[in-house]
mmCIF file of C-alpha atoms and ligand atoms in Angstrom:
data_model
loop_
_atom_site.group_PDB
_atom_site.id
_atom_site.type_symbol
_atom_site.label_atom_id
_atom_site.label_comp_id
_atom_site.label_asym_id
_atom_site.label_seq_id
_atom_site.Cartn_x
_atom_site.Cartn_y
_atom_site.Cartn_z
ATOM 1 C CA MET A 1 42.798 32.375 16.232
ATOM 2 C CA ASP A 2 40.486 29.911 14.477
ATOM 3 C CA LEU A 3 40.970 26.626 16.302
ATOM 4 C CA LEU A 4 39.652 23.117 15.716
ATOM 5 C CA LEU A 5 39.250 21.082 18.920
ATOM 6 C CA THR A 6 38.898 17.377 18.183
ATOM 7 C CA GLY A 7 37.208 15.754 21.171
ATOM 8 C CA GLY A 8 36.147 19.248 22.169
ATOM 9 C CA MET A 9 32.863 18.027 23.685
ATOM 10 C CA GLY A 10 34.709 15.854 26.238
ATOM 11 C CA TYR A 11 35.946 16.575 29.736
ATOM 12 C CA ILE A 12 39.206 18.413 29.063
ATOM 13 C CA GLY A 13 38.218 19.729 25.616
ATOM 14 C CA SER A 14 35.098 21.451 26.943
ATOM 15 C CA HIS A 15 37.038 23.265 29.670
ATOM 16 C CA ALA A 16 39.652 24.286 27.105
ATOM 17 C CA ALA A 17 36.822 25.532 24.873
ATOM 18 C CA VAL A 18 35.677 27.841 27.685
ATOM 19 C CA VAL A 19 39.149 29.249 28.315
ATOM 20 C CA LEU A 20 39.953 29.680 24.614
ATOM 21 C CA THR A 21 36.598 31.291 23.799
ATOM 22 C CA GLN A 22 36.994 33.686 26.694
ATOM 23 C CA ALA A 23 40.498 34.518 25.433
ATOM 24 C CA GLY A 24 38.953 35.598 22.123
ATOM 25 C CA HIS A 25 39.677 32.523 19.978
ATOM 26 C CA ARG A 26 37.003 31.031 17.688
ATOM 27 C CA VAL A 27 36.633 27.329 18.414
ATOM 28 C CA VAL A 28 35.045 24.536 16.409
ATOM 29 C CA LEU A 29 34.345 21.360 18.377
ATOM 30 C CA TYR A 30 34.774 18.220 16.253
ATOM 31 C CA ASP A 31 33.562 15.138 18.130
ATOM 32 C CA ASN A 32 31.794 11.840 17.449
ATOM 33 C CA LEU A 33 30.009 11.986 20.835
ATOM 34 C CA SER A 34 31.268 8.494 21.731
ATOM 35 C CA ASN A 35 32.003 9.781 25.262
ATOM 36 C CA SER A 36 30.087 13.052 25.392
ATOM 37 C CA ALA A 37 26.676 14.476 24.543
ATOM 38 C CA GLN A 38 25.018 17.221 22.556
ATOM 39 C CA VAL A 39 23.865 19.011 25.735
ATOM 40 C CA MET A 40 27.437 20.312 26.056
ATOM 41 C CA VAL A 41 26.723 22.880 23.341
ATOM 42 C CA GLU A 42 24.110 24.732 25.400
ATOM 43 C CA ARG A 43 26.145 24.422 28.593
ATOM 44 C CA LEU A 44 29.139 26.029 26.912
ATOM 45 C CA GLU A 45 26.939 28.806 25.590
ATOM 46 C CA ARG A 46 25.563 29.401 29.097
ATOM 47 C CA ILE A 47 29.096 29.747 30.465
ATOM 48 C CA THR A 48 30.682 31.866 27.733
ATOM 49 C CA GLY A 49 27.698 33.600 26.130
ATOM 50 C CA VAL A 50 28.967 32.373 22.766
ATOM 51 C CA PRO A 51 27.310 29.395 21.018
ATOM 52 C CA PRO A 52 30.149 26.999 20.113
ATOM 53 C CA LEU A 53 30.305 25.546 16.625
ATOM 54 C CA PHE A 54 29.912 21.785 16.825
ATOM 55 C CA VAL A 55 30.629 19.290 14.045
ATOM 56 C CA ASP A 56 29.481 15.703 14.631
ATOM 57 C CA GLY A 57 32.380 13.784 13.096
ATOM 58 C CA ASP A 58 34.969 11.080 13.654
ATOM 59 C CA VAL A 59 38.702 11.793 13.414
ATOM 60 C CA ARG A 60 39.044 8.714 11.220
ATOM 61 C CA ASP A 61 36.875 10.482 8.619
ATOM 62 C CA THR A 62 39.593 12.351 6.720
ATOM 63 C CA ASP A 63 37.206 13.862 4.156
ATOM 64 C CA ARG A 64 34.976 15.364 6.797
ATOM 65 C CA LEU A 65 38.007 16.738 8.627
ATOM 66 C CA ARG A 66 39.430 18.252 5.464
ATOM 67 C CA HIS A 67 36.112 19.919 4.735
ATOM 68 C CA THR A 68 35.768 21.179 8.331
ATOM 69 C CA LEU A 69 39.306 22.588 8.448
ATOM 70 C CA ARG A 70 38.805 24.381 5.105
ATOM 71 C CA HIS A 71 35.339 25.639 5.846
ATOM 72 C CA HIS A 72 36.347 27.158 9.180
ATOM 73 C CA ALA A 73 39.816 28.255 8.066
ATOM 74 C CA SER A 74 41.321 26.559 11.136
ATOM 75 C CA GLU A 75 44.816 27.828 11.873
ATOM 76 C CA ALA A 76 45.639 25.230 14.522
ATOM 77 C CA VAL A 77 44.222 21.995 15.930
ATOM 78 C CA ILE A 78 44.063 20.875 19.536
ATOM 79 C CA HIS A 79 43.768 17.115 19.340
ATOM 80 C CA PHE A 80 41.906 15.803 22.404
ATOM 81 C CA ALA A 81 39.857 13.087 20.672
ATOM 82 C CA GLY A 82 40.649 9.544 21.663
ATOM 83 C CA LEU A 83 39.954 6.673 24.004
ATOM 84 C CA LYS A 84 41.572 6.999 27.419
ATOM 85 C CA VAL A 85 40.889 4.095 29.771
ATOM 86 C CA VAL A 86 44.049 2.127 30.534
ATOM 87 C CA GLY A 87 42.267 -1.077 31.629
ATOM 88 C CA GLU A 88 39.937 -1.051 28.647
ATOM 89 C CA SER A 89 42.907 -0.663 26.297
ATOM 90 C CA LEU A 90 44.157 -4.087 27.434
ATOM 91 C CA ASP A 91 40.810 -5.651 26.443
ATOM 92 C CA ILE A 92 40.204 -3.859 23.119
ATOM 93 C CA PRO A 93 43.643 -2.749 21.905
ATOM 94 C CA LEU A 94 42.577 -2.538 18.248
ATOM 95 C CA ASP A 95 39.943 0.074 19.094
ATOM 96 C CA TYR A 96 42.633 2.077 20.868
ATOM 97 C CA TYR A 97 45.054 1.937 17.953
ATOM 98 C CA ALA A 98 42.233 2.737 15.475
ATOM 99 C CA ASN A 99 40.904 5.743 17.390
ATOM 100 C CA ASN A 100 44.124 7.127 18.802
ATOM 101 C CA VAL A 101 46.792 6.283 16.208
ATOM 102 C CA GLN A 102 44.839 5.840 12.963
ATOM 103 C CA GLY A 103 42.608 8.778 13.977
ATOM 104 C CA SER A 104 45.667 10.981 14.486
ATOM 105 C CA ILE A 105 47.162 9.965 11.132
ATOM 106 C CA SER A 106 43.851 10.743 9.421
ATOM 107 C CA LEU A 107 43.765 14.152 11.118
ATOM 108 C CA LEU A 108 47.385 14.932 10.174
ATOM 109 C CA GLN A 109 46.716 13.954 6.555
ATOM 110 C CA ALA A 110 43.738 16.302 6.428
ATOM 111 C CA MET A 111 45.796 19.079 8.041
ATOM 112 C CA ARG A 112 48.658 18.610 5.589
ATOM 113 C CA GLU A 113 46.290 18.755 2.623
ATOM 114 C CA VAL A 114 44.680 22.016 3.695
ATOM 115 C CA GLY A 115 47.943 23.561 4.941
ATOM 116 C CA THR A 116 47.154 23.682 8.691
ATOM 117 C CA ARG A 117 50.459 22.820 10.323
ATOM 118 C CA ALA A 118 50.013 23.643 14.004
ATOM 119 C CA MET A 119 48.917 21.118 16.628
ATOM 120 C CA VAL A 120 48.653 20.778 20.374
ATOM 121 C CA PHE A 121 48.406 17.078 21.214
ATOM 122 C CA SER A 122 46.868 15.558 24.370
ATOM 123 C CA SER A 123 49.496 13.158 25.622
ATOM 124 C CA SER A 124 49.792 11.626 29.052
ATOM 125 C CA ALA A 125 52.197 11.042 31.925
ATOM 126 C CA ASN A 126 51.325 7.409 31.250
ATOM 127 C CA VAL A 127 54.130 7.398 28.644
ATOM 128 C CA TYR A 128 56.723 7.502 31.460
ATOM 129 C CA GLY A 129 55.572 4.170 32.943
ATOM 130 C CA GLU A 130 56.911 3.384 36.419
ATOM 131 C CA PRO A 131 58.855 6.516 37.522
ATOM 132 C CA ARG A 132 62.585 5.915 37.951
ATOM 133 C CA TYR A 133 62.998 9.226 39.781
ATOM 134 C CA LEU A 134 60.802 12.029 41.069
ATOM 135 C CA PRO A 135 59.683 14.577 40.153
ATOM 136 C CA VAL A 136 59.313 13.327 36.581
ATOM 137 C CA ASP A 137 60.768 15.730 34.023
ATOM 138 C CA GLU A 138 60.549 15.471 30.235
ATOM 139 C CA ALA A 139 64.015 13.851 30.051
ATOM 140 C CA HIS A 140 62.721 10.896 32.072
ATOM 141 C CA PRO A 141 62.847 7.772 29.873
ATOM 142 C CA THR A 142 59.547 6.630 28.446
ATOM 143 C CA GLY A 143 58.413 3.148 29.412
ATOM 144 C CA VAL A 144 54.905 2.367 28.313
ATOM 145 C CA THR A 145 53.240 -0.648 29.915
ATOM 146 C CA ASN A 146 49.806 -0.725 28.260
ATOM 147 C CA PRO A 147 48.201 -0.191 24.820
ATOM 148 C CA TYR A 148 46.743 3.197 25.800
ATOM 149 C CA GLY A 149 50.168 4.570 26.741
ATOM 150 C CA ARG A 150 51.659 3.038 23.608
ATOM 151 C CA THR A 151 49.135 4.882 21.411
ATOM 152 C CA LYS A 152 50.106 8.177 23.051
ATOM 153 C CA LEU A 153 53.831 7.536 22.616
ATOM 154 C CA GLN A 154 53.373 6.395 19.019
ATOM 155 C CA VAL A 155 51.477 9.559 18.128
ATOM 156 C CA GLU A 156 54.151 11.693 19.830
ATOM 157 C CA GLU A 157 56.745 9.921 17.658
ATOM 158 C CA ILE A 158 54.719 10.347 14.472
ATOM 159 C CA LEU A 159 54.474 14.049 15.272
ATOM 160 C CA HIS A 160 58.219 14.202 15.884
ATOM 161 C CA ASP A 161 58.936 12.586 12.503
ATOM 162 C CA LEU A 162 56.574 15.029 10.827
ATOM 163 C CA ALA A 163 58.305 18.019 12.392
ATOM 164 C CA ARG A 164 61.689 16.624 11.305
ATOM 165 C CA SER A 165 60.428 16.147 7.746
ATOM 166 C CA ASP A 166 59.021 19.634 7.318
ATOM 167 C CA PRO A 167 60.153 22.647 9.377
ATOM 168 C CA ALA A 168 56.796 24.358 8.834
ATOM 169 C CA TRP A 169 55.089 22.111 11.421
ATOM 170 C CA ARG A 170 54.469 23.593 14.872
ATOM 171 C CA ILE A 171 53.739 20.896 17.438
ATOM 172 C CA VAL A 172 53.425 20.768 21.212
ATOM 173 C CA CYS A 173 52.694 17.458 22.956
ATOM 174 C CA LEU A 174 51.306 18.104 26.422
ATOM 175 C CA ARG A 175 51.809 15.280 28.895
ATOM 176 C CA TYR A 176 48.976 15.640 31.393
ATOM 177 C CA PHE A 177 49.314 14.302 34.924
ATOM 178 C CA ASN A 178 45.967 13.687 36.742
ATOM 179 C CA PRO A 179 43.270 16.153 35.634
ATOM 180 C CA VAL A 180 40.459 16.623 38.174
ATOM 181 C CA GLY A 181 37.935 19.297 39.126
ATOM 182 C CA ALA A 182 35.371 21.164 37.094
ATOM 183 C CA HIS A 183 34.410 24.604 35.874
ATOM 184 C CA GLU A 184 33.297 26.792 38.764
ATOM 185 C CA SER A 185 29.773 27.095 37.288
ATOM 186 C CA GLY A 186 29.169 23.413 38.085
ATOM 187 C CA LEU A 187 27.755 23.020 34.571
ATOM 188 C CA ILE A 188 30.562 20.982 33.029
ATOM 189 C CA GLY A 189 32.880 18.408 34.551
ATOM 190 C CA GLU A 190 33.876 14.772 34.390
ATOM 191 C CA ASN A 191 31.017 12.287 34.446
ATOM 192 C CA PRO A 192 32.258 8.930 33.186
ATOM 193 C CA GLN A 193 29.835 6.364 31.839
ATOM 194 C CA GLY A 194 29.467 3.336 34.141
ATOM 195 C CA ILE A 195 31.644 2.730 37.191
ATOM 196 C CA PRO A 196 34.511 5.261 37.269
ATOM 197 C CA ASN A 197 38.065 3.986 36.936
ATOM 198 C CA ASN A 198 39.722 7.130 38.232
ATOM 199 C CA LEU A 199 39.932 8.169 41.842
ATOM 200 C CA MET A 200 38.232 11.575 41.841
ATOM 201 C CA PRO A 201 34.996 10.687 40.021
ATOM 202 C CA TYR A 202 34.782 7.558 42.174
ATOM 203 C CA ILE A 203 35.121 9.583 45.383
ATOM 204 C CA ALA A 204 32.492 12.036 44.111
ATOM 205 C CA GLN A 205 30.019 9.250 43.411
ATOM 206 C CA VAL A 206 30.569 7.772 46.871
ATOM 207 C CA ALA A 207 29.954 11.223 48.383
ATOM 208 C CA THR A 208 26.653 11.596 46.498
ATOM 209 C CA GLY A 209 25.600 8.107 47.633
ATOM 210 C CA LYS A 210 25.581 6.681 44.107
ATOM 211 C CA LEU A 211 28.328 4.228 45.089
ATOM 212 C CA ALA A 212 28.587 2.663 48.544
ATOM 213 C CA GLU A 213 32.298 2.875 49.307
ATOM 214 C CA LEU A 214 35.686 3.544 47.789
ATOM 215 C CA ARG A 215 38.263 0.812 47.562
ATOM 216 C CA VAL A 216 41.696 2.224 48.352
ATOM 217 C CA PHE A 217 44.070 0.222 46.203
ATOM 218 C CA GLY A 218 46.924 -0.578 48.590
ATOM 219 C CA ASN A 219 48.161 1.025 51.824
ATOM 220 C CA ASP A 220 51.612 -0.538 51.861
ATOM 221 C CA TYR A 221 53.356 1.694 49.309
ATOM 222 C CA PRO A 222 56.518 3.545 50.390
ATOM 223 C CA THR A 223 54.614 6.857 50.681
ATOM 224 C CA LEU A 224 53.697 9.123 53.616
ATOM 225 C CA ASP A 225 50.599 7.086 54.560
ATOM 226 C CA GLY A 226 51.094 3.974 52.426
ATOM 227 C CA THR A 227 48.573 4.935 49.737
ATOM 228 C CA GLY A 228 49.376 5.969 46.154
ATOM 229 C CA VAL A 229 50.511 9.539 45.451
ATOM 230 C CA ARG A 230 49.591 11.425 42.256
ATOM 231 C CA ASP A 231 49.896 14.908 40.796
ATOM 232 C CA PHE A 232 46.262 16.049 40.635
ATOM 233 C CA ILE A 233 45.832 19.137 38.490
ATOM 234 C CA HIS A 234 42.724 21.317 38.229
ATOM 235 C CA VAL A 235 41.193 20.960 34.767
ATOM 236 C CA MET A 236 40.881 24.751 34.460
ATOM 237 C CA ASP A 237 44.638 25.095 35.047
ATOM 238 C CA LEU A 238 45.136 22.407 32.412
ATOM 239 C CA ALA A 239 42.808 24.277 30.045
ATOM 240 C CA GLU A 240 44.830 27.450 30.546
ATOM 241 C CA GLY A 241 47.960 25.455 29.678
ATOM 242 C CA HIS A 242 46.418 24.869 26.233
ATOM 243 C CA ALA A 243 45.834 28.570 25.741
ATOM 244 C CA SER A 244 49.526 29.121 26.568
ATOM 245 C CA ALA A 245 50.552 26.367 24.152
ATOM 246 C CA VAL A 246 48.495 27.933 21.353
ATOM 247 C CA GLY A 247 50.220 31.261 22.037
ATOM 248 C CA TYR A 248 53.591 29.518 21.927
ATOM 249 C CA LEU A 249 52.797 27.909 18.549
ATOM 250 C CA ARG A 250 52.164 31.316 17.021
ATOM 251 C CA GLU A 251 55.840 32.145 17.506
ATOM 252 C CA HIS A 252 57.642 28.787 17.354
ATOM 253 C CA ALA A 253 57.975 25.962 14.841
ATOM 254 C CA GLY A 254 59.283 22.481 15.683
ATOM 255 C CA TRP A 255 58.275 19.783 18.181
ATOM 256 C CA GLN A 256 58.135 19.881 21.962
ATOM 257 C CA VAL A 257 56.948 17.638 24.781
ATOM 258 C CA ILE A 258 55.890 19.476 27.917
ATOM 259 C CA ASN A 259 54.522 18.197 31.243
ATOM 260 C CA LEU A 260 51.345 19.772 32.591
ATOM 261 C CA GLY A 261 51.273 19.069 36.317
ATOM 262 C CA THR A 262 51.528 20.952 39.586
ATOM 263 C CA GLY A 263 54.714 19.382 40.950
ATOM 264 C CA GLN A 264 52.838 18.479 44.145
ATOM 265 C CA GLY A 265 51.721 14.951 44.980
ATOM 266 C CA TYR A 266 48.727 14.014 47.147
ATOM 267 C CA SER A 267 47.936 10.564 48.509
ATOM 268 C CA VAL A 268 44.628 8.743 48.124
ATOM 269 C CA LEU A 269 43.846 9.277 51.827
ATOM 270 C CA GLU A 270 44.670 13.004 51.527
ATOM 271 C CA MET A 271 42.265 13.206 48.589
ATOM 272 C CA ILE A 272 39.504 11.538 50.599
ATOM 273 C CA ARG A 273 39.981 13.952 53.509
ATOM 274 C CA ALA A 274 40.078 17.011 51.238
ATOM 275 C CA PHE A 275 36.913 15.881 49.476
ATOM 276 C CA GLU A 276 35.118 15.299 52.780
ATOM 277 C CA ALA A 277 36.069 18.804 53.891
ATOM 278 C CA ALA A 278 34.882 20.395 50.620
ATOM 279 C CA SER A 279 31.599 18.474 50.408
ATOM 280 C CA GLY A 280 30.644 18.068 54.054
ATOM 281 C CA ARG A 281 29.921 14.422 53.218
ATOM 282 C CA ARG A 282 31.585 11.260 54.459
ATOM 283 C CA VAL A 283 33.451 9.133 51.955
ATOM 284 C CA PRO A 284 33.412 5.567 53.339
ATOM 285 C CA TYR A 285 36.352 3.484 52.172
ATOM 286 C CA ARG A 286 38.091 0.208 52.759
ATOM 287 C CA ILE A 287 41.621 -0.871 52.045
ATOM 288 C CA ALA A 288 41.803 -3.260 49.073
ATOM 289 C CA PRO A 289 44.743 -4.996 47.371
ATOM 290 C CA ARG A 290 47.029 -2.971 45.112
ATOM 291 C CA ARG A 291 45.741 -2.415 41.555
ATOM 292 C CA PRO A 292 48.088 -4.184 39.106
ATOM 293 C CA GLY A 293 50.285 -1.764 37.185
ATOM 294 C CA ASP A 294 49.966 1.131 39.674
ATOM 295 C CA SER A 295 53.091 2.944 40.802
ATOM 296 C CA ALA A 296 53.596 4.208 44.329
ATOM 297 C CA SER A 297 54.157 7.855 43.434
ATOM 298 C CA CYS A 298 54.069 9.955 40.302
ATOM 299 C CA TYR A 299 54.342 13.722 40.116
ATOM 300 C CA ALA A 300 55.659 16.174 37.602
ATOM 301 C CA ASN A 301 58.534 18.528 37.352
ATOM 302 C CA PRO A 302 56.530 21.426 35.844
ATOM 303 C CA GLU A 303 59.583 23.670 35.271
ATOM 304 C CA LYS A 304 59.619 23.348 31.466
ATOM 305 C CA ALA A 305 55.991 24.495 31.200
ATOM 306 C CA ARG A 306 56.834 27.512 33.340
ATOM 307 C CA ARG A 307 59.917 28.344 31.286
ATOM 308 C CA VAL A 308 58.635 27.611 27.770
ATOM 309 C CA LEU A 309 54.907 28.332 28.063
ATOM 310 C CA ASN A 310 55.030 30.837 30.933
ATOM 311 C CA TRP A 311 52.341 28.694 32.578
ATOM 312 C CA THR A 312 51.975 27.442 36.147
ATOM 313 C CA ALA A 313 49.082 25.648 37.841
ATOM 314 C CA ARG A 314 47.467 28.027 40.337
ATOM 315 C CA ARG A 315 44.438 26.301 41.815
ATOM 316 C CA THR A 316 44.449 24.462 45.150
ATOM 317 C CA LEU A 317 43.381 20.956 46.133
ATOM 318 C CA ALA A 318 40.417 22.521 47.975
ATOM 319 C CA GLN A 319 39.299 24.145 44.702
ATOM 320 C CA MET A 320 39.686 20.835 42.837
ATOM 321 C CA CYS A 321 37.406 19.135 45.378
ATOM 322 C CA ALA A 322 34.885 21.990 45.717
ATOM 323 C CA THR A 323 34.303 22.290 41.973
ATOM 324 C CA THR A 324 34.058 18.504 41.546
ATOM 325 C CA TRP A 325 31.466 18.462 44.307
ATOM 326 C CA ALA A 326 29.521 21.389 42.803
ATOM 327 C CA PHE A 327 29.349 19.534 39.495
ATOM 328 C CA HIS A 328 28.362 16.144 40.934
ATOM 329 C CA SER A 329 25.855 17.474 43.454
ATOM 330 C CA GLY A 330 24.246 19.929 41.023
ATOM 331 C CA ALA A 331 22.589 19.796 37.631
ATOM 332 C CA GLY A 332 25.845 19.128 35.773
ATOM 333 C CA GLY A 333 26.436 15.670 37.179
ATOM 334 C CA LYS A 334 22.999 14.430 36.137
ATOM 335 C CA GLY A 335 23.525 15.189 32.469
ATOM 336 C CA ALA A 336 26.259 14.176 30.120
ATOM 337 C CA ALA A 337 30.012 14.043 30.509
HETATM 338 P P1 NAD B 1 36.900 12.440 27.128
HETATM 339 O O1 NAD B 1 36.550 11.033 26.795
HETATM 340 O O2 NAD B 1 36.033 13.168 28.100
HETATM 341 O O3 NAD B 1 36.979 13.317 25.784
HETATM 342 C C1 NAD B 1 37.390 12.771 24.563
HETATM 343 C C2 NAD B 1 36.378 13.201 23.503
HETATM 344 O O4 NAD B 1 36.786 12.656 22.254
HETATM 345 C C3 NAD B 1 34.965 12.687 23.796
HETATM 346 O O5 NAD B 1 34.049 13.765 23.704
HETATM 347 C C4 NAD B 1 34.729 11.650 22.689
HETATM 348 O O6 NAD B 1 33.363 11.620 22.285
HETATM 349 C C5 NAD B 1 35.651 12.132 21.599
HETATM 350 N N1 NAD B 1 36.150 11.075 20.703
HETATM 351 C C6 NAD B 1 36.669 9.872 21.024
HETATM 352 N N2 NAD B 1 37.030 9.194 19.912
HETATM 353 C C7 NAD B 1 36.756 10.005 18.864
HETATM 354 C C8 NAD B 1 36.893 9.884 17.463
HETATM 355 N N3 NAD B 1 37.403 8.761 16.918
HETATM 356 N N4 NAD B 1 36.507 10.910 16.674
HETATM 357 C C9 NAD B 1 35.980 12.044 17.206
HETATM 358 N N5 NAD B 1 35.814 12.211 18.537
HETATM 359 C C10 NAD B 1 36.194 11.204 19.356
HETATM 360 O O7 NAD B 1 38.421 12.438 27.613
HETATM 361 P P2 NAD B 1 39.270 13.604 28.286
HETATM 362 O O8 NAD B 1 39.496 13.239 29.717
HETATM 363 O O9 NAD B 1 38.691 14.917 27.963
HETATM 364 O O10 NAD B 1 40.650 13.402 27.539
HETATM 365 C C11 NAD B 1 40.998 14.149 26.407
HETATM 366 C C12 NAD B 1 42.356 13.706 25.914
HETATM 367 O O11 NAD B 1 43.309 13.857 26.969
HETATM 368 C C13 NAD B 1 42.409 12.238 25.486
HETATM 369 O O12 NAD B 1 43.205 12.133 24.342
HETATM 370 C C14 NAD B 1 43.077 11.557 26.665
HETATM 371 O O13 NAD B 1 43.779 10.404 26.292
HETATM 372 C C15 NAD B 1 44.020 12.641 27.156
HETATM 373 N N6 NAD B 1 44.364 12.506 28.586
HETATM 374 C C16 NAD B 1 43.351 12.468 29.520
HETATM 375 C C17 NAD B 1 43.670 12.296 30.859
HETATM 376 C C18 NAD B 1 42.582 12.217 31.912
HETATM 377 O O14 NAD B 1 42.851 11.744 33.014
HETATM 378 N N7 NAD B 1 41.373 12.675 31.653
HETATM 379 C C19 NAD B 1 45.012 12.174 31.254
HETATM 380 C C20 NAD B 1 46.010 12.229 30.278
HETATM 381 C C21 NAD B 1 45.674 12.399 28.931
HETATM 382 N N1 UDP B 2 42.696 4.624 43.334
HETATM 383 C C1 UDP B 2 42.057 3.995 44.391
HETATM 384 N N2 UDP B 2 40.759 3.592 44.230
HETATM 385 C C2 UDP B 2 40.053 3.794 43.080
HETATM 386 C C3 UDP B 2 40.717 4.448 42.006
HETATM 387 C C4 UDP B 2 42.031 4.838 42.165
HETATM 388 O O1 UDP B 2 42.652 3.785 45.444
HETATM 389 O O2 UDP B 2 38.881 3.385 42.998
HETATM 390 C C5 UDP B 2 44.087 5.074 43.482
HETATM 391 C C6 UDP B 2 45.059 4.445 42.502
HETATM 392 O O3 UDP B 2 45.555 3.222 43.021
HETATM 393 C C7 UDP B 2 46.140 5.527 42.385
HETATM 394 C C8 UDP B 2 45.354 6.828 42.565
HETATM 395 O O4 UDP B 2 44.119 6.470 43.207
HETATM 396 O O5 UDP B 2 47.061 5.427 43.454
HETATM 397 C C9 UDP B 2 45.033 7.535 41.243
HETATM 398 O O6 UDP B 2 44.396 6.608 40.378
HETATM 399 P P1 UDP B 2 43.737 7.064 39.003
HETATM 400 O O7 UDP B 2 43.178 5.828 38.350
HETATM 401 O O8 UDP B 2 42.794 8.195 39.267
HETATM 402 O O9 UDP B 2 44.962 7.669 38.181
HETATM 403 P P2 UDP B 2 46.302 6.956 37.613
HETATM 404 O O10 UDP B 2 46.523 5.685 38.352
HETATM 405 O O11 UDP B 2 46.033 6.758 36.178
HETATM 406 O O12 UDP B 2 47.389 7.938 37.879
#
């Protein structure tokens, strides 16, 4: 299929581009490079042997999107583009609504005008808020607690209204749990600008010596060892989930929300130990106070993805850590995101 990947130069989009290209799809990466860099183009070509088409554009630029969709005859869009840092969204909420909500409306308007009515949307487990039960299935009530999560839920709802208004729309909202890891080549991975907010890139930078020590946010949660538990999912498994979703959209109209997680939770201390084993490096840490807004445990019920998309996460925690380490300790980590 001809696919447009907004945010396709970013962490998850680039891994999806690899999987989709290797599955025989033609991908166009539409990105404003606000959190990625041009070097991604040559790295993707080195991995797949196919030079990806890249369009430098913003999703708020409806004209440019319309032109790009027409020119490349895109049959479906995977909408990764957006801002994603929960803490930052509390400081600059307008930027989050402009990029994530206004950007999505602009994209949907362009799609409607050119007649492209199939979308896979990057949503987040963040929309569930504090879990009321575990594992979290799609029937779990939503309960957003920050502007970032609200933008994701609002876009899901806009997409739902669109699908109700016109049965030609084909929409899958994928609620990601905690994507980690990198492509096995070590060429692409997650390399946040500045000090990382998320656990895995932070651990990796402590292991390389770039940061001195990890702060473990709380060891008095009601979990196996007192530290927070999350559903870490290998980004290549996540990428394959998008290929399954695109296949699903070929056959099915309507609107769906589907969790992409493993169903297995790991604690912060388990992550540290697994990373030390994979890297052969020590990861010094100290126990710090809880981070406001964090829940004790959050992991997915991935049954709907298995049933509807015929997709299951396959990769192990050791693979998540080994590929993260290969990326951060090799050439990949020194370049762009
Ligand atoms: P990322 O920042 O690496 O990638 C996003 C890409 O979108 C970047 O390349 C950035 O330059 C681009 N972009 C941002 N605003 C844009 C705009 N207005 N116009 C065009 N391009 C724009 O992030 P990621 O981790 O790859 O996340 C991709 C999507 O998945 C995001 O929507 C994010 O909210 C969602 N998500 C991510 C996680 C996670 O932990 N990484 C978890 C749940 C959901
Ligand atoms: N965490 C931590 N130190 C850090 C970053 C994260 O102890 O420097 C913990 C955090 O409290 C949570 C887990 O690691 O229990 C995952 O956090 P992350 O920010 O990666 O994901 P999210 O909280 O969004 O699920």
